[in-house]
XYZ file of C-alpha atoms in Angstrom:
358
model
C -10.071 -71.440 -53.653
C -10.016 -72.426 -49.992
C -6.950 -70.232 -49.449
C -8.778 -67.261 -50.969
C -11.777 -67.772 -48.727
C -9.506 -68.100 -45.672
C -7.689 -64.848 -46.461
C -10.989 -63.054 -46.964
C -12.268 -64.301 -43.621
C -9.106 -63.166 -41.838
C -9.308 -59.734 -43.471
C -12.943 -59.377 -42.402
C -12.118 -60.312 -38.839
C -9.224 -57.818 -38.718
C -11.427 -55.102 -40.211
C -14.165 -55.726 -37.665
C -11.649 -55.680 -34.809
C -10.075 -52.434 -36.024
C -13.515 -50.887 -36.469
C -14.425 -51.930 -32.967
C -11.197 -50.455 -31.565
C -11.708 -47.185 -33.459
C -15.290 -46.955 -32.227
C -14.161 -47.767 -28.683
C -11.382 -45.117 -28.808
C -13.831 -42.559 -30.159
C -16.239 -43.287 -27.347
C -13.439 -43.003 -24.795
C -12.312 -39.668 -26.264
C -15.900 -38.459 -26.299
C -16.347 -39.506 -22.668
C -13.142 -37.709 -21.636
C -14.180 -34.569 -23.549
C -17.648 -34.545 -21.958
C -16.102 -34.961 -18.516
C -13.630 -32.107 -19.064
C -16.360 -29.779 -20.365
C -18.564 -30.504 -17.338
C -15.673 -29.729 -14.966
C -14.548 -26.596 -16.778
C -15.643 -23.133 -15.698
C -17.779 -21.612 -18.449
C -17.571 -17.818 -18.757
C -19.439 -15.556 -21.163
C -17.461 -13.544 -23.713
C -17.818 -9.864 -22.820
C -17.348 -6.580 -24.593
C -15.368 -4.304 -22.296
C -12.798 -1.460 -22.303
C -9.403 -2.680 -23.432
C -6.776 -2.648 -20.679
C -3.083 -2.912 -21.284
C -0.295 -3.635 -18.831
C 2.362 -1.176 -17.704
C 5.222 -2.711 -15.705
C 6.902 -0.322 -13.248
C 9.445 -0.470 -10.460
C 8.837 1.099 -7.079
C 8.935 0.574 -3.353
C 6.770 0.231 -0.276
C 6.494 3.350 1.891
C 4.748 4.240 5.126
C 1.544 6.260 5.344
C 2.758 9.670 6.530
C -0.671 10.414 8.000
C -0.358 7.387 10.295
C 3.287 7.863 11.226
C 5.226 10.110 13.593
C 8.851 11.230 13.539
C 10.041 12.117 17.032
C 12.674 14.859 17.269
C 14.467 15.959 20.468
C 12.858 18.821 22.345
C 16.123 19.531 24.141
C 19.726 18.404 23.940
C 21.090 15.979 26.480
C 22.389 12.515 27.305
C 20.359 9.337 26.819
C 19.882 7.525 30.141
C 17.652 4.689 28.982
C 16.095 3.335 25.774
C 13.062 1.146 26.407
C 12.405 -0.175 22.864
C 14.259 -1.679 19.915
C 13.944 -1.285 16.158
C 10.931 -3.241 14.876
C 9.106 -3.333 18.235
C 5.368 -2.706 18.389
C 4.475 0.068 20.841
C 1.203 1.427 22.138
C 0.303 5.113 22.307
C 1.777 6.618 25.492
C 4.376 3.857 25.958
C 7.789 4.980 27.274
C 10.464 5.038 24.545
C 13.449 6.712 26.255
C 14.580 8.842 29.202
C 16.877 11.829 28.653
C 19.049 13.826 31.097
C 19.079 17.443 29.965
C 20.529 20.653 31.487
C 18.097 22.545 29.255
C 15.265 21.210 31.395
C 16.778 22.927 34.416
C 16.777 26.177 32.442
C 13.118 25.655 31.519
C 12.198 25.063 35.168
C 14.100 28.193 36.207
C 12.265 30.207 33.547
C 8.956 28.871 34.848
C 9.745 29.917 38.417
C 10.890 33.353 37.253
C 7.682 33.821 35.241
C 5.658 32.679 38.246
C 7.381 35.273 40.467
C 6.841 37.958 37.818
C 3.094 37.250 37.789
C 2.934 37.667 41.592
C 4.867 40.928 41.327
C 2.588 42.301 38.598
C -0.528 41.314 40.598
C 0.791 43.425 43.509
C 1.411 46.313 41.118
C -2.182 46.134 39.875
C -3.547 46.163 43.446
C -1.390 49.188 44.264
C -2.479 50.918 41.043
C -6.140 50.522 42.004
C -5.534 52.558 45.156
C -3.624 55.200 43.226
C -6.433 55.544 40.710
C -8.997 56.008 43.501
C -6.874 58.717 45.086
C -6.330 60.432 41.745
C -2.567 59.811 41.733
C -2.700 57.584 38.623
C -4.549 58.081 35.379
C -6.789 55.478 33.771
C -4.326 55.139 30.916
C -1.455 54.289 33.293
C -3.690 51.787 35.114
C -4.517 50.031 31.827
C -0.787 49.776 31.032
C -0.215 48.138 34.450
C -3.012 45.651 33.780
C -1.486 44.838 30.379
C 1.863 44.116 32.035
C 0.118 41.620 34.299
C -1.490 39.882 31.287
C 1.863 39.657 29.503
C 3.379 38.040 32.588
C 0.531 35.505 32.767
C 1.013 34.651 29.075
C 4.732 34.050 29.634
C 3.967 31.832 32.624
C 1.497 29.789 30.578
C 4.100 29.260 27.843
C 6.667 28.099 30.393
C 4.133 25.727 31.942
C 3.203 24.241 28.562
C 6.883 23.773 27.706
C 7.475 21.817 30.916
C 4.425 19.655 30.142
C 5.794 18.930 26.651
C 9.099 17.821 28.146
C 7.318 15.089 30.156
C 9.567 15.574 33.180
C 10.912 12.380 34.735
C 11.647 11.452 38.327
C 14.498 13.961 38.621
C 14.300 17.671 37.780
C 16.862 17.400 34.962
C 15.244 14.377 33.235
C 12.452 14.087 30.702
C 10.747 11.131 29.045
C 9.859 10.431 25.414
C 6.551 8.609 24.894
C 5.031 7.053 21.768
C 2.589 9.562 20.214
C 0.637 6.754 18.506
C 0.453 2.976 18.345
C 2.596 1.292 15.715
C 6.008 -0.152 14.906
C 9.412 1.425 15.518
C 10.673 1.647 11.924
C 13.519 4.081 12.652
C 15.724 4.374 15.751
C 18.708 6.719 16.020
C 19.302 6.676 19.755
C 21.244 4.492 22.202
C 22.105 4.661 25.925
C 24.827 7.173 26.879
C 24.709 8.888 23.480
C 24.533 12.681 23.304
C 22.581 14.913 20.944
C 21.612 18.533 20.397
C 18.100 19.920 20.205
C 18.967 21.334 16.768
C 19.747 17.959 15.154
C 17.750 17.190 12.003
C 17.627 13.420 12.430
C 14.604 11.907 14.190
C 15.266 9.917 17.365
C 12.407 7.534 16.543
C 9.878 7.020 13.788
C 6.677 5.178 14.712
C 4.305 3.988 11.981
C 1.030 2.093 11.863
C 1.766 -0.547 9.205
C -1.817 -1.768 8.851
C -2.189 0.703 5.987
C 0.717 1.334 3.668
C 1.620 2.739 0.248
C 3.117 1.191 -2.862
C 4.895 3.955 -4.790
C 5.590 3.484 -8.505
C 7.904 5.603 -10.656
C 6.322 6.509 -14.013
C 8.463 7.774 -16.900
C 7.377 10.829 -18.907
C 6.432 8.707 -21.936
C 3.926 6.742 -19.827
C 2.330 9.575 -17.838
C -0.607 9.832 -20.271
C -1.503 6.188 -19.559
C -2.044 6.689 -15.828
C -5.356 7.657 -14.206
C -6.804 7.622 -10.719
C -8.548 4.351 -9.797
C -6.596 2.264 -12.346
C -6.123 -1.315 -11.111
C -2.717 -2.076 -9.605
C -1.025 -5.400 -8.781
C 2.086 -5.520 -6.590
C 4.637 -8.306 -6.182
C 7.683 -8.361 -3.890
C 10.828 -10.426 -3.458
C 9.751 -11.347 0.070
C 6.411 -12.859 -1.014
C 6.793 -14.130 -4.617
C 3.610 -16.219 -4.406
C 1.408 -13.369 -3.131
C -0.036 -10.631 -5.335
C -1.261 -7.525 -3.530
C -3.939 -5.548 -5.347
C -5.398 -2.061 -5.127
C -6.136 1.046 -7.170
C -4.145 4.205 -7.817
C -5.212 6.494 -4.977
C -2.921 9.474 -5.600
C -0.917 10.905 -8.481
C 1.981 13.163 -7.455
C 1.876 15.624 -10.361
C 5.527 16.627 -10.028
C 8.533 15.144 -11.841
C 11.673 14.198 -9.949
C 14.384 16.441 -11.458
C 16.994 13.667 -11.220
C 15.104 10.608 -12.499
C 12.522 12.452 -14.637
C 9.802 10.220 -13.231
C 6.423 10.932 -11.637
C 5.264 9.094 -8.538
C 1.878 7.361 -8.247
C 0.624 5.827 -5.010
C -1.525 2.835 -4.219
C -2.923 2.556 -0.707
C -3.011 -1.015 0.622
C -4.477 -2.783 3.622
C -1.299 -4.477 4.779
C -1.690 -6.850 7.768
C 1.962 -5.984 8.462
C 3.370 -8.241 5.699
C 4.811 -5.377 3.673
C 7.566 -3.255 5.182
C 8.677 0.289 4.271
C 11.551 0.431 1.750
C 10.777 -3.028 0.284
C 11.397 -3.204 -3.467
C 8.144 -3.691 -5.397
C 7.323 -4.721 -8.951
C 4.163 -2.804 -9.799
C 1.801 -3.698 -12.636
C -0.809 -1.131 -13.682
C -3.777 -1.953 -15.911
C -4.538 1.150 -17.957
C -7.444 1.711 -20.353
C -6.744 2.456 -24.014
C -10.226 3.834 -24.765
C -11.201 0.959 -27.111
C -14.018 -1.562 -26.601
C -13.313 -5.163 -27.592
C -14.394 -8.708 -26.893
C -12.625 -10.164 -23.874
C -12.096 -13.522 -22.173
C -10.100 -14.464 -19.069
C -6.437 -15.118 -19.892
C -6.804 -18.748 -18.817
C -9.285 -19.336 -21.687
C -6.698 -18.662 -24.437
C -4.802 -21.641 -25.923
C -1.658 -21.155 -28.049
C -0.903 -23.671 -30.805
C 1.649 -23.207 -33.610
C 1.880 -19.435 -32.981
C -1.921 -19.103 -33.236
C -4.461 -18.350 -30.509
C -7.651 -20.308 -29.871
C -10.521 -20.386 -27.411
C -12.772 -23.346 -26.657
C -16.410 -22.324 -27.166
C -19.357 -24.261 -25.780
C -21.585 -25.739 -28.479
C -24.609 -27.562 -27.100
C -23.341 -30.398 -24.898
C -19.925 -30.280 -26.534
C -17.372 -27.629 -27.505
C -15.359 -26.491 -30.514
C -12.072 -24.621 -30.861
C -12.184 -21.237 -32.595
C -9.231 -19.157 -33.742
C -8.908 -15.589 -32.446
C -6.499 -12.690 -32.910
C -5.350 -11.396 -29.541
C -4.892 -7.605 -29.718
C -4.005 -6.842 -26.106
C -3.467 -8.696 -22.845
C -4.071 -7.257 -19.398
C -3.479 -8.798 -16.000
C -6.783 -10.691 -16.029
C -8.217 -10.547 -19.583
C -7.178 -11.045 -23.186
C -8.821 -8.790 -25.780
C -9.330 -10.165 -29.278
C -10.861 -9.960 -32.738
C -12.599 -12.910 -34.340
C -15.843 -14.248 -35.745
C -17.270 -14.906 -32.300
C -20.352 -13.329 -30.763
C -20.485 -11.824 -27.274
C -22.295 -13.917 -24.632
C -21.008 -17.186 -26.084
C -19.465 -19.255 -23.319
C -15.823 -20.309 -23.253
C -13.956 -22.864 -21.151
C -11.499 -21.271 -18.711
C -10.445 -24.333 -16.709
C -8.403 -27.056 -18.461
C -8.852 -25.203 -21.775
C -5.670 -26.782 -23.179
C -6.804 -30.310 -22.272
C -10.205 -29.752 -23.881
C -8.555 -28.242 -26.956
C -6.336 -31.341 -27.311
C -9.295 -33.694 -26.810
C -11.244 -31.890 -29.554
C -8.355 -32.191 -32.013
C -7.555 -35.871 -31.337
């Protein structure tokens, strides 16, 4: 009898201790859950156009409207190169000095045109006297005046050509100056090298890299998914932790005959991080035309191949199953028995989900 009473007492004590521990654990879990919910960012469920992701390859290219390719005005020999590839130059800064026999020819042409103008001016003065004396007709006088005007036009062209050459210290030298401020992104010139005025390769290319393009190549099957102002996200090998964003600013409505792709451009404010010819992985968010409920991607929790979101319910939260239909760069679009404007946890959603289910 005493043994039975003793066993009963021990069982009661163990039961009370276990009950106390369970209650204490429940309170601790509840406290942790409340703390996580308070710290989480709560965002309303929205109904919005469904966006899907299109992954494309491309490259960074310069803005042609803020770049200048400098070609030789005359053939010659390079005396001096004042800049190197990658240098920043200001508008009007000296880039190179060239020794050119063609400049001598241009100066000779200018002097000849100048002498021709003086000669034609004398002819006009003489013609005036002949007209007064009746020895020259008005028609012949007009022809003489026209000859003078032609000579003046030729002189002006020769003068402008000499100004374009930017003559140096010596008569057979001319200088090349930067036409705009920017970076030297191409340089095909070195001291003592020779070139012809007819060469097709630029001596320098100067580009303002504060604004730049990201060009993506779109295959024929994806052309119908692309529209102006679609959101674009760019990543590069050089900056794996940085995502550059913009919108499609131009669609080049021509297919490359070799690659069968169409080019789309995104204009970016650059701060000189991105360089022309960099490889770029380009993600485009395109609209499918559907309207669905959406939450930020960080709000979706995956468990046993199913998707859940943590929905606020009073001071607490519950996990609700959803069917994700599409995922964009920022949002997941889903079906489920959930009303718009309910609030979901976007920060530490997985931790809250685990706390709810423990």
